[in-house]
Amino acid sequence: MGARSAIFMVFVGCCSNVVFLELLVKAEPGSGNIITCAQFLFITLHGFLFTTRLGTKRNVVPLRDYLVLVVLFFIVNVTNNLAFAFNISMPLHMIFRSGGLIANMVMALVVLGRRYTLSKYVSVAMITLGTLVCTYASAHFLEEAVTDGGESPDDGGNGDVLSSFATWLAGIALLTFALFLSARMGIFQECLYAQHGKHPQEALFYIHALSLPGFLMTVSSIMESAKRFTSSQPLPAMAALPLLGATPRLWLFLLGNTLTQFVCISSVFRLTSECSSLTVTLVLTLRKFLSLLFSIAYFANPFTLAHWVGTVLVFGGTLIFSEVPSKVREAMAPAPPVSASDVTAKKTD
């Protein structure tokens, strides 16, 4: 039941987290720092109470190793959330991050000297092509949106297009940087688990707790976002409730995002210790796909035929990389015929 409950909570926590995240970034695109800080603070408080038991339980993995993970993990999370301020839509953000297998393969080839089968290289080629298709489609849509905004080439519209396109390219660069840094972090974490064993709850706590001082560099951004959150209007649906009825809606969205992020990431950490890497990859891929479909349908995000082609390539390549087709063929293959000698031997036993 441990693995099943972890899989269920991954879908519940991560998919619902996307809803609150989109509500926040739609209203305040530059709120990435306050979102990340709230998530890290809540996970730290929970871990201090229940994982370290108020600091009385000693850690198994040395703190110096956690510090390396902390630096990598903090930069990856802040960079991913910061990308929303650079004209990066939620569907493109999710699809781009689904190309993590590309970065993992490149890093494994460079750092660990690993070699892969032909099917692995084919799957990575599919994921790369899918990411490029979606990236190009989003860039084309952005240019059309800016051009249709009332500016013409004669009155300076081209300047707006180029400025928005440059901003969008900066967001793509941030996502690319975070993608490869996350892959390097995964390799380091893999080596760490091989040396000290798997301790998901301990890793969850120390990675987030040791990252908190890094938010001192973003205090001004956090305070500015807090002011905008406080000035937002309350939710009409909460008007009948005594406390929540007067609470600004963005603070409620942040609370929902923080709680669901805790459910999401703690379930993922637990899943890595309960299941094989194949199962984890499948669960996270399906979760991303469902979140993507919900984001498109509910928030009416632009999604063209080119986006669909790219999505199929990305997720299809991920399934091939995970060797799902071969596993399905093995499961559906007919059982080998039982010979007469085997039956006789079984009766003799």
Coordinates of C-alpha atoms in Angstrom, one line a residue:
M1 CA 0.0 0.0 0.0
G2 CA 3.0 2.3 0.5
A3 CA 3.8 2.6 -3.2
R4 CA 0.1 2.9 -4.2
S5 CA -0.6 5.6 -1.7
A6 CA 2.6 7.5 -2.8
I7 CA 1.5 7.3 -6.5
F8 CA -2.0 8.5 -5.6
M9 CA -0.7 11.4 -3.5
V10 CA 1.8 12.4 -6.3
F11 CA -1.2 12.8 -8.7
V12 CA -3.3 14.6 -6.1
G13 CA -0.6 16.9 -4.8
C14 CA 1.3 17.8 -8.0
C15 CA -1.8 18.2 -10.2
S16 CA -3.6 20.5 -7.7
N17 CA -0.4 22.4 -7.1
V18 CA -0.3 23.4 -10.8
V19 CA -3.7 25.0 -10.4
F20 CA -2.7 27.2 -7.6
L21 CA 0.6 28.0 -9.3
E22 CA -1.1 29.1 -12.5
L23 CA -3.5 31.3 -10.5
L24 CA -0.6 33.0 -8.9
V25 CA 1.6 33.5 -11.9
K26 CA -1.4 34.7 -14.0
A27 CA -2.0 37.5 -11.4
E28 CA 1.6 38.2 -10.5
P29 CA 4.2 36.8 -13.0
G30 CA 7.1 38.0 -10.8
S31 CA 6.0 36.2 -7.6
G32 CA 8.3 33.2 -8.1
N33 CA 10.6 34.1 -5.1
I34 CA 7.8 34.4 -2.6
I35 CA 6.2 31.2 -3.8
T36 CA 9.5 29.3 -3.5
C37 CA 10.2 30.8 -0.1
A38 CA 6.8 29.9 1.3
Q39 CA 7.2 26.3 0.1
F40 CA 10.7 25.9 1.6
L41 CA 9.7 27.5 4.9
F42 CA 6.7 25.2 5.4
I43 CA 8.7 22.0 4.5
T44 CA 11.4 23.1 6.9
L45 CA 9.0 23.6 9.8
H46 CA 7.3 20.3 9.1
G47 CA 10.7 18.4 8.9
F48 CA 12.0 20.0 12.1
L49 CA 9.0 18.9 14.0
F50 CA 8.5 15.4 12.6
T51 CA 11.7 14.3 10.8
T52 CA 14.4 15.6 13.2
R53 CA 12.0 15.5 16.2
L54 CA 12.9 19.1 17.2
G55 CA 16.6 18.5 16.3
T56 CA 17.1 15.5 18.6
K57 CA 17.5 13.0 15.7
R58 CA 21.0 13.0 14.0
N59 CA 21.3 13.0 10.3
V60 CA 22.7 9.9 8.4
V61 CA 24.1 11.7 5.4
P62 CA 26.9 14.3 6.3
L63 CA 25.8 17.9 6.1
R64 CA 28.7 18.8 3.7
D65 CA 27.1 16.6 1.1
Y66 CA 23.7 18.1 1.7
L67 CA 25.2 21.6 1.3
V68 CA 26.2 20.7 -2.3
L69 CA 22.6 19.5 -3.0
V70 CA 21.3 22.6 -1.3
V71 CA 23.1 25.0 -3.6
L72 CA 22.1 23.1 -6.7
F73 CA 18.5 22.6 -5.6
F74 CA 18.0 26.2 -4.5
I75 CA 19.3 27.6 -7.8
V76 CA 17.2 25.1 -9.9
N77 CA 13.9 26.0 -8.0
V78 CA 14.5 29.7 -8.1
T79 CA 15.5 29.7 -11.8
N80 CA 12.4 27.6 -12.8
N81 CA 10.0 29.9 -10.9
L82 CA 11.8 33.1 -12.2
A83 CA 11.2 32.0 -15.8
F84 CA 7.5 32.9 -15.5
A85 CA 8.5 36.6 -15.4
F86 CA 10.0 36.2 -19.0
N87 CA 6.9 35.5 -21.0
I88 CA 7.1 31.7 -20.4
S89 CA 3.6 30.1 -20.4
M90 CA 2.6 27.3 -18.1
P91 CA 2.3 24.6 -20.9
L92 CA 5.7 25.5 -22.4
H93 CA 7.2 25.5 -18.9
M94 CA 5.9 22.0 -18.2
I95 CA 6.8 20.6 -21.6
F96 CA 10.3 22.1 -21.5
R97 CA 11.0 20.6 -18.1
S98 CA 9.8 17.2 -19.4
G99 CA 12.9 17.2 -21.6
G100 CA 15.0 16.5 -18.5
L101 CA 16.0 13.1 -20.0
I102 CA 18.0 15.0 -22.6
A103 CA 20.0 16.8 -20.0
N104 CA 20.4 13.6 -17.8
M105 CA 21.8 11.7 -20.8
V106 CA 24.3 14.4 -21.7
M107 CA 25.4 14.8 -18.1
A108 CA 25.7 11.0 -17.7
L109 CA 27.8 10.8 -20.9
V110 CA 30.1 13.6 -19.8
V111 CA 30.4 13.1 -16.0
L112 CA 30.0 9.3 -15.6
G113 CA 31.1 8.1 -19.1
R114 CA 27.9 6.0 -19.6
R115 CA 26.8 4.6 -22.9
Y116 CA 23.2 3.8 -24.0
T117 CA 21.4 1.6 -26.4
L118 CA 20.0 2.8 -29.7
S119 CA 16.5 3.0 -28.4
K120 CA 17.7 5.4 -25.7
Y121 CA 19.3 7.7 -28.3
V122 CA 16.1 7.6 -30.4
S123 CA 13.9 8.5 -27.5
V124 CA 16.2 11.4 -26.6
A125 CA 16.0 12.6 -30.2
M126 CA 12.2 12.5 -30.1
I127 CA 12.2 14.5 -26.9
T128 CA 14.6 17.1 -28.3
L129 CA 12.6 17.5 -31.4
G130 CA 9.3 17.8 -29.5
T131 CA 10.8 20.5 -27.2
L132 CA 12.1 22.4 -30.2
V133 CA 8.6 22.2 -32.0
C134 CA 6.8 23.5 -28.9
T135 CA 9.4 26.2 -28.4
Y136 CA 9.1 27.4 -32.0
A137 CA 5.3 27.3 -31.8
S138 CA 5.2 29.4 -28.6
A139 CA 7.7 31.9 -30.1
H140 CA 5.5 32.3 -33.2
F141 CA 2.3 32.7 -31.1
L142 CA 4.1 35.3 -29.0
E143 CA 5.1 37.4 -32.0
E144 CA 1.5 37.3 -33.4
A145 CA 0.1 38.3 -30.0
V146 CA 2.3 41.3 -29.7
T147 CA 1.8 42.4 -33.3
D148 CA -2.0 42.2 -32.9
G149 CA -1.8 44.3 -29.8
G150 CA -2.4 47.5 -31.7
E151 CA 1.2 48.4 -32.8
S152 CA 2.1 48.5 -36.5
P153 CA 5.6 48.3 -38.0
D154 CA 5.4 52.0 -38.9
D155 CA 4.7 53.2 -35.3
G156 CA 7.3 51.1 -33.4
G157 CA 5.5 47.8 -33.2
N158 CA 8.6 46.0 -34.4
G159 CA 10.5 47.3 -31.4
D160 CA 7.8 45.8 -29.1
V161 CA 8.0 42.4 -30.9
L162 CA 11.8 42.3 -30.7
S163 CA 11.7 43.3 -27.0
S164 CA 9.2 40.7 -26.1
F165 CA 11.0 38.1 -28.1
A166 CA 14.3 38.9 -26.4
T167 CA 12.5 38.6 -23.0
W168 CA 11.1 35.2 -24.1
L169 CA 14.6 34.0 -25.2
A170 CA 15.9 35.0 -21.8
G171 CA 13.2 32.8 -20.2
I172 CA 14.2 29.9 -22.5
A173 CA 17.8 30.4 -21.4
L174 CA 16.8 30.2 -17.8
L175 CA 14.9 27.0 -18.3
T176 CA 17.8 25.4 -20.2
F177 CA 20.2 26.3 -17.5
A178 CA 17.9 24.9 -14.8
L179 CA 17.4 21.7 -16.8
F180 CA 21.1 20.8 -17.0
L181 CA 21.8 21.9 -13.5
S182 CA 19.0 19.7 -12.3
A183 CA 20.5 16.8 -14.2
R184 CA 23.8 17.4 -12.5
M185 CA 22.1 17.4 -9.2
G186 CA 20.4 14.1 -9.9
I187 CA 23.8 12.5 -10.7
F188 CA 25.2 13.8 -7.5
Q189 CA 22.2 12.6 -5.5
E190 CA 22.4 9.1 -7.2
C191 CA 26.0 8.8 -6.0
L192 CA 25.1 10.0 -2.6
Y193 CA 22.3 7.5 -2.1
A194 CA 24.6 4.7 -3.3
Q195 CA 27.1 5.6 -0.6
H196 CA 24.8 6.3 2.3
G197 CA 21.5 4.6 1.5
K198 CA 18.1 6.2 0.8
H199 CA 16.7 8.6 3.4
P200 CA 14.0 10.6 1.6
Q201 CA 12.5 12.4 4.5
E202 CA 15.9 13.4 5.9
A203 CA 17.0 14.7 2.5
L204 CA 13.7 16.5 2.0
F205 CA 14.2 18.4 5.3
Y206 CA 17.9 19.3 5.1
I207 CA 17.8 20.3 1.4
H208 CA 15.0 22.8 2.2
A209 CA 16.2 23.9 5.6
L210 CA 19.7 24.7 4.5
S211 CA 18.4 26.6 1.5
L212 CA 16.5 29.2 3.6
P213 CA 19.4 31.6 4.0
G214 CA 19.6 32.0 0.2
F215 CA 16.3 33.8 0.3
L216 CA 18.0 36.7 2.0
M217 CA 19.2 37.7 -1.4
T218 CA 15.6 38.0 -2.6
V219 CA 14.1 39.8 0.3
S220 CA 13.2 42.9 -1.7
S221 CA 11.4 40.9 -4.3
I222 CA 9.6 38.9 -1.6
M223 CA 8.5 42.0 0.2
E224 CA 7.3 43.6 -3.0
S225 CA 5.3 40.5 -3.9
A226 CA 3.8 40.4 -0.3
K227 CA 2.6 44.0 -0.8
R228 CA 0.9 43.1 -4.1
F229 CA -0.6 40.0 -2.5
T230 CA -2.0 42.0 0.4
S231 CA -3.6 44.5 -2.0
S232 CA -5.5 41.8 -4.0
Q233 CA -9.2 41.4 -3.6
P234 CA -10.8 38.6 -1.4
L235 CA -12.5 35.7 -3.0
P236 CA -16.3 36.2 -3.3
A237 CA -16.8 32.5 -2.7
M238 CA -15.2 32.9 0.7
A239 CA -17.4 35.9 1.8
A240 CA -19.5 33.8 4.1
L241 CA -16.5 32.6 6.1
P242 CA -15.5 34.8 9.1
L243 CA -11.7 34.7 8.6
L244 CA -11.1 33.6 5.0
G245 CA -13.8 36.0 3.7
A246 CA -11.5 39.0 4.3
T247 CA -8.2 37.4 3.3
P248 CA -6.8 38.6 0.0
R249 CA -7.1 36.0 -2.7
L250 CA -3.4 35.8 -3.6
W251 CA -2.5 34.8 0.0
L252 CA -5.1 32.1 -0.2
F253 CA -3.7 30.9 -3.5
L254 CA -0.2 30.9 -1.9
L255 CA -1.5 28.8 1.0
G256 CA -3.0 26.3 -1.3
N257 CA 0.1 26.2 -3.4
T258 CA 2.3 25.7 -0.4
L259 CA 0.3 22.8 1.1
T260 CA -0.1 21.0 -2.2
Q261 CA 3.6 21.4 -3.0
F262 CA 4.4 19.8 0.3
V263 CA 2.1 16.8 -0.6
C264 CA 3.6 16.7 -4.1
I265 CA 7.3 16.8 -3.2
S266 CA 7.1 14.6 -0.1
S267 CA 5.2 12.0 -2.1
V268 CA 7.9 12.1 -4.9
F269 CA 10.7 11.7 -2.3
R270 CA 8.8 8.7 -0.8
L271 CA 8.1 7.2 -4.2
T272 CA 11.8 7.1 -5.0
S273 CA 12.4 4.8 -2.0
E274 CA 9.3 2.7 -2.6
C275 CA 9.4 2.0 -6.4
S276 CA 11.8 1.4 -9.2
S277 CA 13.1 4.2 -11.3
L278 CA 10.9 3.0 -14.2
T279 CA 7.8 3.4 -12.1
V280 CA 8.8 6.8 -10.8
T281 CA 9.5 8.0 -14.4
L282 CA 6.1 6.8 -15.6
V283 CA 4.2 8.3 -12.7
L284 CA 5.9 11.7 -13.1
T285 CA 5.4 11.7 -16.9
L286 CA 1.7 10.9 -16.6
R287 CA 1.3 13.5 -13.9
K288 CA 2.9 16.2 -16.1
F289 CA 0.7 15.2 -19.0
L290 CA -2.5 15.4 -17.0
S291 CA -1.4 18.8 -15.5
L292 CA -0.7 20.0 -19.0
L293 CA -4.1 19.0 -20.3
F294 CA -5.8 20.6 -17.4
S295 CA -3.8 23.8 -17.8
I296 CA -4.8 24.1 -21.4
A297 CA -8.5 23.3 -20.9
Y298 CA -9.2 25.2 -17.7
F299 CA -7.0 28.3 -18.2
A300 CA -7.5 28.5 -22.0
N301 CA -3.8 28.6 -22.7
P302 CA -2.8 28.7 -26.4
F303 CA -2.1 25.2 -27.7
T304 CA -1.9 24.7 -31.5
L305 CA -1.4 21.6 -33.6
A306 CA 2.4 22.1 -33.4
H307 CA 2.1 22.0 -29.6
W308 CA 0.3 18.7 -29.8
V309 CA 2.9 17.2 -32.1
G310 CA 5.6 18.4 -29.8
T311 CA 3.8 17.0 -26.8
V312 CA 3.3 13.6 -28.4
L313 CA 7.0 13.5 -29.2
V314 CA 8.1 14.5 -25.8
F315 CA 6.0 12.1 -23.8
G316 CA 6.3 9.3 -26.4
G317 CA 10.1 9.6 -26.2
T318 CA 9.9 9.6 -22.4
L319 CA 8.0 6.3 -22.5
I320 CA 10.5 4.7 -24.9
F321 CA 13.4 5.9 -22.8
S322 CA 11.7 4.2 -19.8
E323 CA 11.5 1.0 -21.9
V324 CA 7.7 0.8 -21.5
P325 CA 7.1 -0.9 -24.9
S326 CA 9.5 -3.7 -24.2
K327 CA 8.0 -4.2 -20.7
V328 CA 4.5 -4.4 -22.3
R329 CA 5.7 -6.9 -24.9
E330 CA 7.2 -9.1 -22.1
A331 CA 4.0 -8.9 -20.1
M332 CA 1.8 -9.9 -23.1
A333 CA 4.1 -12.6 -24.5
P334 CA 2.6 -16.1 -24.3
A335 CA 4.0 -18.4 -21.7
P336 CA 6.4 -21.0 -23.0
P337 CA 4.9 -24.5 -23.5
V338 CA 5.3 -27.0 -20.8
S339 CA 7.1 -30.2 -21.9
A340 CA 6.0 -33.6 -20.8
S341 CA 9.3 -34.1 -18.9
D342 CA 8.5 -31.0 -16.8
V343 CA 5.0 -32.3 -16.0
T344 CA 6.5 -35.7 -15.0
A345 CA 9.1 -34.1 -12.8
K346 CA 6.5 -32.0 -11.1
K347 CA 4.4 -35.0 -10.3
T348 CA 7.4 -36.8 -9.0
D349 CA 8.2 -33.9 -6.6

